[in-house]
PDB file of C-alpha atoms and ligand atoms in Angstrom:
ATOM      1  CA  MET B   1      34.528  67.092 -12.065  1.00  0.00           C
ATOM      2  CA  PRO B   2      36.381  64.065 -13.436  1.00  0.00           C
ATOM      3  CA  GLU B   3      37.867  62.020 -10.688  1.00  0.00           C
ATOM      4  CA  LEU B   4      41.619  61.745 -10.616  1.00  0.00           C
ATOM      5  CA  SER B   5      42.864  58.253 -10.967  1.00  0.00           C
ATOM      6  CA  LEU B   6      44.414  57.149  -7.687  1.00  0.00           C
ATOM      7  CA  GLU B   7      46.903  54.359  -7.307  1.00  0.00           C
ATOM      8  CA  LEU B   8      44.793  52.195  -5.082  1.00  0.00           C
ATOM      9  CA  SER B   9      47.787  50.095  -4.101  1.00  0.00           C
ATOM     10  CA  ARG B  10      49.564  53.126  -2.595  1.00  0.00           C
ATOM     11  CA  LEU B  11      46.863  54.804  -0.570  1.00  0.00           C
ATOM     12  CA  PRO B  12      47.732  56.485   2.701  1.00  0.00           C
ATOM     13  CA  ARG B  13      46.755  54.139   5.502  1.00  0.00           C
ATOM     14  CA  HIS B  14      45.739  56.929   7.816  1.00  0.00           C
ATOM     15  CA  ILE B  15      44.522  60.371   6.783  1.00  0.00           C
ATOM     16  CA  GLY B  16      44.110  63.256   9.211  1.00  0.00           C
ATOM     17  CA  ILE B  17      42.001  66.266   8.276  1.00  0.00           C
ATOM     18  CA  ILE B  18      41.962  69.655  10.005  1.00  0.00           C
ATOM     19  CA  MET B  19      38.629  70.910   8.701  1.00  0.00           C
ATOM     20  CA  ASP B  20      39.293  74.609   8.734  1.00  0.00           C
ATOM     21  CA  GLY B  21      37.606  77.632   7.109  1.00  0.00           C
ATOM     22  CA  ASN B  22      33.923  77.402   8.120  1.00  0.00           C
ATOM     23  CA  GLY B  23      34.036  80.895   9.661  1.00  0.00           C
ATOM     24  CA  ARG B  24      35.577  82.486   6.538  1.00  0.00           C
ATOM     25  CA  TRP B  25      33.167  80.604   4.319  1.00  0.00           C
ATOM     26  CA  ALA B  26      30.217  81.994   6.302  1.00  0.00           C
ATOM     27  CA  LYS B  27      31.630  85.518   6.171  1.00  0.00           C
ATOM     28  CA  LYS B  28      32.299  85.281   2.416  1.00  0.00           C
ATOM     29  CA  ASN B  29      28.702  84.185   1.789  1.00  0.00           C
ATOM     30  CA  LYS B  30      27.276  86.725   4.269  1.00  0.00           C
ATOM     31  CA  LEU B  31      25.849  83.940   6.421  1.00  0.00           C
ATOM     32  CA  LYS B  32      25.805  83.252  10.144  1.00  0.00           C
ATOM     33  CA  ILE B  33      28.760  81.386  11.547  1.00  0.00           C
ATOM     34  CA  ALA B  34      26.542  78.431  12.583  1.00  0.00           C
ATOM     35  CA  VAL B  35      25.478  78.118   8.928  1.00  0.00           C
ATOM     36  CA  GLY B  36      29.120  77.848   8.014  1.00  0.00           C
ATOM     37  CA  HIS B  37      29.660  75.059  10.507  1.00  0.00           C
ATOM     38  CA  ARG B  38      26.556  73.265   9.204  1.00  0.00           C
ATOM     39  CA  ALA B  39      27.852  73.513   5.647  1.00  0.00           C
ATOM     40  CA  GLY B  40      31.076  71.999   6.993  1.00  0.00           C
ATOM     41  CA  THR B  41      29.280  68.911   8.222  1.00  0.00           C
ATOM     42  CA  GLU B  42      27.601  68.533   4.829  1.00  0.00           C
ATOM     43  CA  ALA B  43      31.047  68.496   3.113  1.00  0.00           C
ATOM     44  CA  LEU B  44      32.112  65.786   5.511  1.00  0.00           C
ATOM     45  CA  ARG B  45      29.610  63.110   4.553  1.00  0.00           C
ATOM     46  CA  ALA B  46      30.997  62.554   1.032  1.00  0.00           C
ATOM     47  CA  ILE B  47      34.564  62.385   2.313  1.00  0.00           C
ATOM     48  CA  ILE B  48      33.799  59.799   4.993  1.00  0.00           C
ATOM     49  CA  ARG B  49      31.771  57.688   2.554  1.00  0.00           C
ATOM     50  CA  ASN B  50      34.543  57.788  -0.062  1.00  0.00           C
ATOM     51  CA  ALA B  51      37.362  57.025   2.422  1.00  0.00           C
ATOM     52  CA  SER B  52      35.413  53.958   3.427  1.00  0.00           C
ATOM     53  CA  ASP B  53      34.726  52.938  -0.216  1.00  0.00           C
ATOM     54  CA  ILE B  54      38.308  53.242  -1.462  1.00  0.00           C
ATOM     55  CA  GLY B  55      39.679  51.321   1.543  1.00  0.00           C
ATOM     56  CA  ILE B  56      41.435  53.878   3.698  1.00  0.00           C
ATOM     57  CA  GLN B  57      42.237  52.230   7.027  1.00  0.00           C
ATOM     58  CA  ALA B  58      41.804  55.263   9.313  1.00  0.00           C
ATOM     59  CA  LEU B  59      40.405  58.758   8.893  1.00  0.00           C
ATOM     60  CA  SER B  60      40.935  61.207  11.770  1.00  0.00           C
ATOM     61  CA  LEU B  61      38.912  64.405  11.739  1.00  0.00           C
ATOM     62  CA  TYR B  62      39.531  67.452  13.924  1.00  0.00           C
ATOM     63  CA  ALA B  63      36.072  68.580  14.981  1.00  0.00           C
ATOM     64  CA  PHE B  64      36.665  70.599  18.142  1.00  0.00           C
ATOM     65  CA  SER B  65      39.901  71.429  19.922  1.00  0.00           C
ATOM     66  CA  THR B  66      40.541  71.961  23.577  1.00  0.00           C
ATOM     67  CA  GLU B  67      41.193  75.626  22.580  1.00  0.00           C
ATOM     68  CA  ASN B  68      37.888  76.002  20.793  1.00  0.00           C
ATOM     69  CA  TRP B  69      36.052  76.429  24.097  1.00  0.00           C
ATOM     70  CA  SER B  70      37.401  79.967  24.062  1.00  0.00           C
ATOM     71  CA  ARG B  71      35.094  80.904  21.161  1.00  0.00           C
ATOM     72  CA  PRO B  72      31.836  82.831  21.842  1.00  0.00           C
ATOM     73  CA  GLN B  73      29.308  80.706  23.738  1.00  0.00           C
ATOM     74  CA  GLY B  74      26.790  80.874  20.885  1.00  0.00           C
ATOM     75  CA  GLU B  75      29.299  79.389  18.485  1.00  0.00           C
ATOM     76  CA  VAL B  76      30.317  76.684  20.959  1.00  0.00           C
ATOM     77  CA  ASP B  77      26.667  75.761  21.456  1.00  0.00           C
ATOM     78  CA  ALA B  78      26.114  75.612  17.681  1.00  0.00           C
ATOM     79  CA  LEU B  79      29.088  73.267  17.289  1.00  0.00           C
ATOM     80  CA  MET B  80      27.921  71.026  20.109  1.00  0.00           C
ATOM     81  CA  GLY B  81      24.431  70.925  18.530  1.00  0.00           C
ATOM     82  CA  LEU B  82      25.917  69.923  15.152  1.00  0.00           C
ATOM     83  CA  LEU B  83      27.931  67.209  16.769  1.00  0.00           C
ATOM     84  CA  LEU B  84      24.808  65.627  18.156  1.00  0.00           C
ATOM     85  CA  ASP B  85      22.908  66.022  14.813  1.00  0.00           C
ATOM     86  CA  PHE B  86      25.812  64.451  13.001  1.00  0.00           C
ATOM     87  CA  PHE B  87      25.829  61.269  15.115  1.00  0.00           C
ATOM     88  CA  GLN B  88      22.052  61.014  15.097  1.00  0.00           C
ATOM     89  CA  SER B  89      21.756  61.329  11.361  1.00  0.00           C
ATOM     90  CA  GLU B  90      24.844  59.316  10.308  1.00  0.00           C
ATOM     91  CA  ILE B  91      25.153  56.468  12.755  1.00  0.00           C
ATOM     92  CA  ASP B  92      22.884  54.020  10.877  1.00  0.00           C
ATOM     93  CA  GLU B  93      24.676  54.491   7.564  1.00  0.00           C
ATOM     94  CA  LEU B  94      28.093  54.294   9.253  1.00  0.00           C
ATOM     95  CA  CYS B  95      27.062  51.047  10.850  1.00  0.00           C
ATOM     96  CA  ARG B  96      25.914  49.680   7.503  1.00  0.00           C
ATOM     97  CA  LYS B  97      29.280  50.628   6.050  1.00  0.00           C
ATOM     98  CA  ASN B  98      31.073  48.632   8.736  1.00  0.00           C
ATOM     99  CA  VAL B  99      32.732  51.813  10.096  1.00  0.00           C
ATOM    100  CA  ARG B 100      34.296  51.835  13.582  1.00  0.00           C
ATOM    101  CA  ILE B 101      33.986  55.092  15.469  1.00  0.00           C
ATOM    102  CA  LEU B 102      36.613  56.175  17.916  1.00  0.00           C
ATOM    103  CA  ILE B 103      36.516  59.453  19.830  1.00  0.00           C
ATOM    104  CA  LEU B 104      39.866  61.158  20.316  1.00  0.00           C
ATOM    105  CA  GLY B 105      39.745  63.606  23.219  1.00  0.00           C
ATOM    106  CA  GLU B 106      38.313  64.012  26.668  1.00  0.00           C
ATOM    107  CA  LYS B 107      34.639  63.011  26.540  1.00  0.00           C
ATOM    108  CA  ASN B 108      34.197  63.886  30.196  1.00  0.00           C
ATOM    109  CA  GLY B 109      34.569  67.569  29.377  1.00  0.00           C
ATOM    110  CA  LEU B 110      31.519  67.487  27.053  1.00  0.00           C
ATOM    111  CA  PRO B 111      27.871  68.188  27.886  1.00  0.00           C
ATOM    112  CA  PRO B 112      26.002  65.000  28.961  1.00  0.00           C
ATOM    113  CA  ALA B 113      23.986  64.522  25.755  1.00  0.00           C
ATOM    114  CA  GLN B 114      27.087  64.737  23.571  1.00  0.00           C
ATOM    115  CA  ARG B 115      29.056  62.504  25.854  1.00  0.00           C
ATOM    116  CA  GLN B 116      26.285  59.931  25.716  1.00  0.00           C
ATOM    117  CA  ALA B 117      25.894  60.057  21.931  1.00  0.00           C
ATOM    118  CA  LEU B 118      29.625  59.741  21.343  1.00  0.00           C
ATOM    119  CA  THR B 119      29.953  56.815  23.797  1.00  0.00           C
ATOM    120  CA  ASP B 120      26.940  55.080  22.255  1.00  0.00           C
ATOM    121  CA  ALA B 121      28.459  55.490  18.731  1.00  0.00           C
ATOM    122  CA  GLU B 122      31.727  53.934  19.913  1.00  0.00           C
ATOM    123  CA  THR B 123      29.963  51.041  21.605  1.00  0.00           C
ATOM    124  CA  ARG B 124      27.596  50.372  18.752  1.00  0.00           C
ATOM    125  CA  THR B 125      30.365  50.270  16.184  1.00  0.00           C
ATOM    126  CA  ALA B 126      33.051  48.570  18.299  1.00  0.00           C
ATOM    127  CA  GLY B 127      32.690  45.230  16.516  1.00  0.00           C
ATOM    128  CA  ASN B 128      32.914  46.659  13.017  1.00  0.00           C
ATOM    129  CA  THR B 129      35.919  45.869  10.914  1.00  0.00           C
ATOM    130  CA  GLY B 130      36.011  48.583   8.183  1.00  0.00           C
ATOM    131  CA  LEU B 131      37.251  52.188   8.277  1.00  0.00           C
ATOM    132  CA  TRP B 132      38.363  53.510  11.610  1.00  0.00           C
ATOM    133  CA  LEU B 133      36.596  56.860  11.835  1.00  0.00           C
ATOM    134  CA  ASN B 134      38.277  58.924  14.528  1.00  0.00           C
ATOM    135  CA  ILE B 135      36.548  62.111  15.558  1.00  0.00           C
ATOM    136  CA  ALA B 136      38.677  64.497  17.627  1.00  0.00           C
ATOM    137  CA  VAL B 137      36.396  66.329  20.012  1.00  0.00           C
ATOM    138  CA  ASN B 138      37.671  68.295  22.999  1.00  0.00           C
ATOM    139  CA  TYR B 139      41.001  67.073  21.725  1.00  0.00           C
ATOM    140  CA  GLY B 140      44.477  68.535  22.120  1.00  0.00           C
ATOM    141  CA  GLY B 141      47.724  66.821  21.121  1.00  0.00           C
ATOM    142  CA  ARG B 142      49.526  68.125  24.207  1.00  0.00           C
ATOM    143  CA  ALA B 143      46.700  66.987  26.510  1.00  0.00           C
ATOM    144  CA  GLU B 144      46.901  63.557  24.876  1.00  0.00           C
ATOM    145  CA  LEU B 145      50.647  63.318  25.568  1.00  0.00           C
ATOM    146  CA  ALA B 146      50.234  64.561  29.139  1.00  0.00           C
ATOM    147  CA  ARG B 147      47.557  61.926  29.634  1.00  0.00           C
ATOM    148  CA  ALA B 148      49.932  59.221  28.344  1.00  0.00           C
ATOM    149  CA  ALA B 149      52.644  60.526  30.699  1.00  0.00           C
ATOM    150  CA  ARG B 150      50.257  60.339  33.662  1.00  0.00           C
ATOM    151  CA  SER B 151      49.337  56.769  32.852  1.00  0.00           C
ATOM    152  CA  ILE B 152      53.026  55.820  32.575  1.00  0.00           C
ATOM    153  CA  ALA B 153      53.829  57.530  35.874  1.00  0.00           C
ATOM    154  CA  GLN B 154      50.998  55.653  37.520  1.00  0.00           C
ATOM    155  CA  ALA B 155      52.198  52.286  36.177  1.00  0.00           C
ATOM    156  CA  VAL B 156      55.711  53.040  37.504  1.00  0.00           C
ATOM    157  CA  ALA B 157      54.333  54.102  40.885  1.00  0.00           C
ATOM    158  CA  ASP B 158      52.318  50.898  41.053  1.00  0.00           C
ATOM    159  CA  GLY B 159      55.447  48.873  40.400  1.00  0.00           C
ATOM    160  CA  GLN B 160      54.107  47.554  37.044  1.00  0.00           C
ATOM    161  CA  LEU B 161      56.700  49.285  34.864  1.00  0.00           C
ATOM    162  CA  GLU B 162      60.421  50.020  35.189  1.00  0.00           C
ATOM    163  CA  PRO B 163      61.399  53.595  34.240  1.00  0.00           C
ATOM    164  CA  ASN B 164      64.141  52.136  31.983  1.00  0.00           C
ATOM    165  CA  ALA B 165      61.590  50.095  30.115  1.00  0.00           C
ATOM    166  CA  VAL B 166      59.663  53.166  28.942  1.00  0.00           C
ATOM    167  CA  ASN B 167      60.068  53.478  25.156  1.00  0.00           C
ATOM    168  CA  GLU B 168      58.156  54.836  22.205  1.00  0.00           C
ATOM    169  CA  GLN B 169      55.818  51.882  22.233  1.00  0.00           C
ATOM    170  CA  THR B 170      54.941  52.550  25.889  1.00  0.00           C
ATOM    171  CA  VAL B 171      53.739  56.015  24.911  1.00  0.00           C
ATOM    172  CA  GLU B 172      52.070  54.821  21.710  1.00  0.00           C
ATOM    173  CA  ASP B 173      50.035  52.291  23.644  1.00  0.00           C
ATOM    174  CA  ARG B 174      48.609  55.058  25.811  1.00  0.00           C
ATOM    175  CA  LEU B 175      47.418  57.344  23.027  1.00  0.00           C
ATOM    176  CA  TYR B 176      43.783  57.539  21.956  1.00  0.00           C
ATOM    177  CA  THR B 177      45.000  56.048  18.640  1.00  0.00           C
ATOM    178  CA  ALA B 178      46.759  53.023  20.185  1.00  0.00           C
ATOM    179  CA  GLY B 179      46.994  50.268  17.608  1.00  0.00           C
ATOM    180  CA  LEU B 180      46.311  52.459  14.575  1.00  0.00           C
ATOM    181  CA  PRO B 181      48.909  53.258  11.912  1.00  0.00           C
ATOM    182  CA  PRO B 182      50.608  56.685  12.123  1.00  0.00           C
ATOM    183  CA  VAL B 183      49.132  59.501  10.059  1.00  0.00           C
ATOM    184  CA  ASP B 184      50.486  59.228   6.514  1.00  0.00           C
ATOM    185  CA  LEU B 185      48.715  62.229   5.043  1.00  0.00           C
ATOM    186  CA  LEU B 186      47.610  65.345   6.931  1.00  0.00           C
ATOM    187  CA  ILE B 187      45.243  67.707   5.118  1.00  0.00           C
ATOM    188  CA  ARG B 188      44.405  71.160   6.438  1.00  0.00           C
ATOM    189  CA  THR B 189      42.017  73.235   4.388  1.00  0.00           C
ATOM    190  CA  SER B 190      41.665  77.043   4.138  1.00  0.00           C
ATOM    191  CA  GLY B 191      45.334  77.744   3.467  1.00  0.00           C
ATOM    192  CA  GLU B 192      46.439  77.827   7.118  1.00  0.00           C
ATOM    193  CA  MET B 193      49.697  75.943   7.573  1.00  0.00           C
ATOM    194  CA  ARG B 194      49.857  74.794  11.172  1.00  0.00           C
ATOM    195  CA  LEU B 195      48.870  71.842  13.288  1.00  0.00           C
ATOM    196  CA  SER B 196      46.916  73.789  15.967  1.00  0.00           C
ATOM    197  CA  ASN B 197      47.676  70.997  18.452  1.00  0.00           C
ATOM    198  CA  PHE B 198      46.392  68.126  16.267  1.00  0.00           C
ATOM    199  CA  MET B 199      47.946  64.668  16.564  1.00  0.00           C
ATOM    200  CA  LEU B 200      51.453  65.879  17.407  1.00  0.00           C
ATOM    201  CA  TRP B 201      52.856  62.419  17.979  1.00  0.00           C
ATOM    202  CA  GLN B 202      50.983  60.683  15.164  1.00  0.00           C
ATOM    203  CA  CYS B 203      52.032  63.241  12.555  1.00  0.00           C
ATOM    204  CA  ALA B 204      55.822  62.809  13.164  1.00  0.00           C
ATOM    205  CA  TYR B 205      56.341  61.573   9.575  1.00  0.00           C
ATOM    206  CA  ALA B 206      53.096  62.647   7.961  1.00  0.00           C
ATOM    207  CA  GLU B 207      53.090  64.307   4.555  1.00  0.00           C
ATOM    208  CA  PHE B 208      51.309  67.694   4.771  1.00  0.00           C
ATOM    209  CA  VAL B 209      49.010  69.028   2.147  1.00  0.00           C
ATOM    210  CA  PHE B 210      47.432  72.494   2.538  1.00  0.00           C
ATOM    211  CA  PRO B 211      44.694  73.143  -0.027  1.00  0.00           C
ATOM    212  CA  THR B 212      43.420  76.728   0.028  1.00  0.00           C
ATOM    213  CA  THR B 213      39.760  75.603  -0.291  1.00  0.00           C
ATOM    214  CA  LEU B 214      37.571  76.529   2.641  1.00  0.00           C
ATOM    215  CA  TRP B 215      36.248  73.381   4.336  1.00  0.00           C
ATOM    216  CA  PRO B 216      32.545  73.727   3.318  1.00  0.00           C
ATOM    217  CA  ASP B 217      33.675  73.921  -0.367  1.00  0.00           C
ATOM    218  CA  PHE B 218      35.956  70.859  -0.109  1.00  0.00           C
ATOM    219  CA  THR B 219      34.816  68.259  -2.628  1.00  0.00           C
ATOM    220  CA  LEU B 220      35.667  64.672  -3.408  1.00  0.00           C
ATOM    221  CA  GLY B 221      37.782  65.967  -6.242  1.00  0.00           C
ATOM    222  CA  ASP B 222      39.775  68.089  -3.799  1.00  0.00           C
ATOM    223  CA  PHE B 223      40.164  65.071  -1.523  1.00  0.00           C
ATOM    224  CA  HIS B 224      41.507  62.932  -4.353  1.00  0.00           C
ATOM    225  CA  ALA B 225      43.856  65.745  -5.433  1.00  0.00           C
ATOM    226  CA  CYS B 226      45.335  65.707  -1.889  1.00  0.00           C
ATOM    227  CA  ILE B 227      45.795  61.922  -2.075  1.00  0.00           C
ATOM    228  CA  ALA B 228      47.360  62.222  -5.542  1.00  0.00           C
ATOM    229  CA  GLU B 229      49.795  64.839  -4.216  1.00  0.00           C
ATOM    230  CA  TYR B 230      50.650  62.474  -1.325  1.00  0.00           C
ATOM    231  CA  GLN B 231      51.359  59.705  -3.897  1.00  0.00           C
ATOM    232  CA  ASN B 232      53.841  61.978  -5.632  1.00  0.00           C
ATOM    233  CA  ARG B 233      55.879  62.596  -2.498  1.00  0.00           C
ATOM    234  CA  SER B 234      58.976  60.675  -1.708  1.00  0.00           C
ATOM    235  CA  ARG B 235      59.118  59.464   1.891  1.00  0.00           C
ATOM    236  CA  ARG B 236      62.459  58.616   3.342  1.00  0.00           C
ATOM    237  CA  TYR B 237      62.113  58.579   7.133  1.00  0.00           C
ATOM    238  CA  GLY B 238      65.679  59.872   7.512  1.00  0.00           C
ATOM    239  CA  SER B 239      67.227  57.217   5.323  1.00  0.00           C
ATOM    240  CA  ARG B 240      68.548  57.395   1.723  1.00  0.00           C
ATOM    241  CA  GLU B 241      65.902  55.063   0.415  1.00  0.00           C
ATOM    242  CA  GLU B 242      62.389  55.850  -0.643  1.00  0.00           C
ATOM    243  CA  HIS B 243      59.589  54.071   1.107  1.00  0.00           C
TER     244      HIS B 243
HETATM  245  C1  IPE W 301      36.899  75.142  11.545  1.00  0.00           C
HETATM  246  O1  IPE W 301      36.434  76.351  10.994  1.00  0.00           O
HETATM  247  C2  IPE W 301      35.891  74.480  12.425  1.00  0.00           C
HETATM  248  C3  IPE W 301      36.207  74.527  13.852  1.00  0.00           C
HETATM  249  C4  IPE W 301      37.242  75.076  14.400  1.00  0.00           C
HETATM  250  C5  IPE W 301      35.285  73.875  14.728  1.00  0.00           C
HETATM  251  P1  IPE W 301      36.710  77.725  11.645  1.00  0.00           P
HETATM  252  O2  IPE W 301      35.506  78.136  12.437  1.00  0.00           O
HETATM  253  O3  IPE W 301      37.982  77.718  12.415  1.00  0.00           O
HETATM  254  O4  IPE W 301      36.859  78.637  10.364  1.00  0.00           O
HETATM  255  P2  IPE W 301      37.735  79.973  10.266  1.00  0.00           P
HETATM  256  O5  IPE W 301      39.152  79.564  10.538  1.00  0.00           O
HETATM  257  O6  IPE W 301      37.206  80.930  11.224  1.00  0.00           O
HETATM  258  O7  IPE W 301      37.558  80.410   8.816  1.00  0.00           O
HETATM  259  C1  IPE W 302      41.712  73.889  14.410  1.00  0.00           C
HETATM  260  O1  IPE W 302      41.254  75.021  13.805  1.00  0.00           O
HETATM  261  C2  IPE W 302      40.593  73.173  15.110  1.00  0.00           C
HETATM  262  C3  IPE W 302      39.579  72.538  14.225  1.00  0.00           C
HETATM  263  C4  IPE W 302      39.597  72.616  12.934  1.00  0.00           C
HETATM  264  C5  IPE W 302      38.570  71.821  14.907  1.00  0.00           C
HETATM  265  P1  IPE W 302      41.261  76.483  14.517  1.00  0.00           P
HETATM  266  O2  IPE W 302      40.651  77.372  13.503  1.00  0.00           O
HETATM  267  O3  IPE W 302      40.638  76.421  15.833  1.00  0.00           O
HETATM  268  O4  IPE W 302      42.812  76.771  14.700  1.00  0.00           O
HETATM  269  P2  IPE W 302      43.591  78.151  14.748  1.00  0.00           P
HETATM  270  O5  IPE W 302      42.956  78.987  15.852  1.00  0.00           O
HETATM  271  O6  IPE W 302      43.441  78.808  13.422  1.00  0.00           O
HETATM  272  O7  IPE W 302      45.001  77.774  15.014  1.00  0.00           O
HETATM  273 MG1   MG W 303      39.896  78.236  11.890  1.00  0.00          MG
END
């Protein structure tokens, strides 16, 4: 497929992806659900590599939500296994590409091996200066905001913060994504048009693109088509001027 020409000077700084449709892909191809999830991780490699190559600042991927624990145990186990495989097989290349890994979500709620692998990946890449690769695991946007509220309440109780001094920045500083730009472009594959609790705060002014492709079929061409669509949007942030 010929690559679309992107305006490299107007790339989204931060792209969020809700990688949806693995289950339907498996069903369509008469395969087991775990095979669908594995195919999903294959699709991911090319997108991460390309985001790094074209100079995207941050890429946030929804891998496992706080609500996904309610899936059948076999499927949860398969997803946890894939998470481990992914970090084991990708970490060296991500390091070589100067990628910084950040986990969004509650690592303490994960099985010990996954918790360890994710923490190691963060530590090992902490000094890198290229793409911020944020993986949302055991992540919920509401839980993230409740966590920020708890931290603010604690700072007030400790006498370190005046209630009147609490502003948007105070909240922002306590998110998993503190210091990163807001999400400019949010992609959700498979035709579903909802956030499913993903980055509620960070998506306040995101442009949404909903390709119908199921995630395992999502190609670099599809990724660039989403970026091209973003580049055609006019962003006003409530004003009369385009930004
Ligand atoms: C997304 O694919 C991956 C995860 C939620 C981990 P789904 O498994 O939700 O795919 P569908 O929505 O059933 O097709
Ligand atoms: C969102 O997809 C979570 C991930 C992609 C990891 P879901 O498939 O879990 O969301 P719903 O259930 O369709 O809202
Ligand atoms: Mg789904």
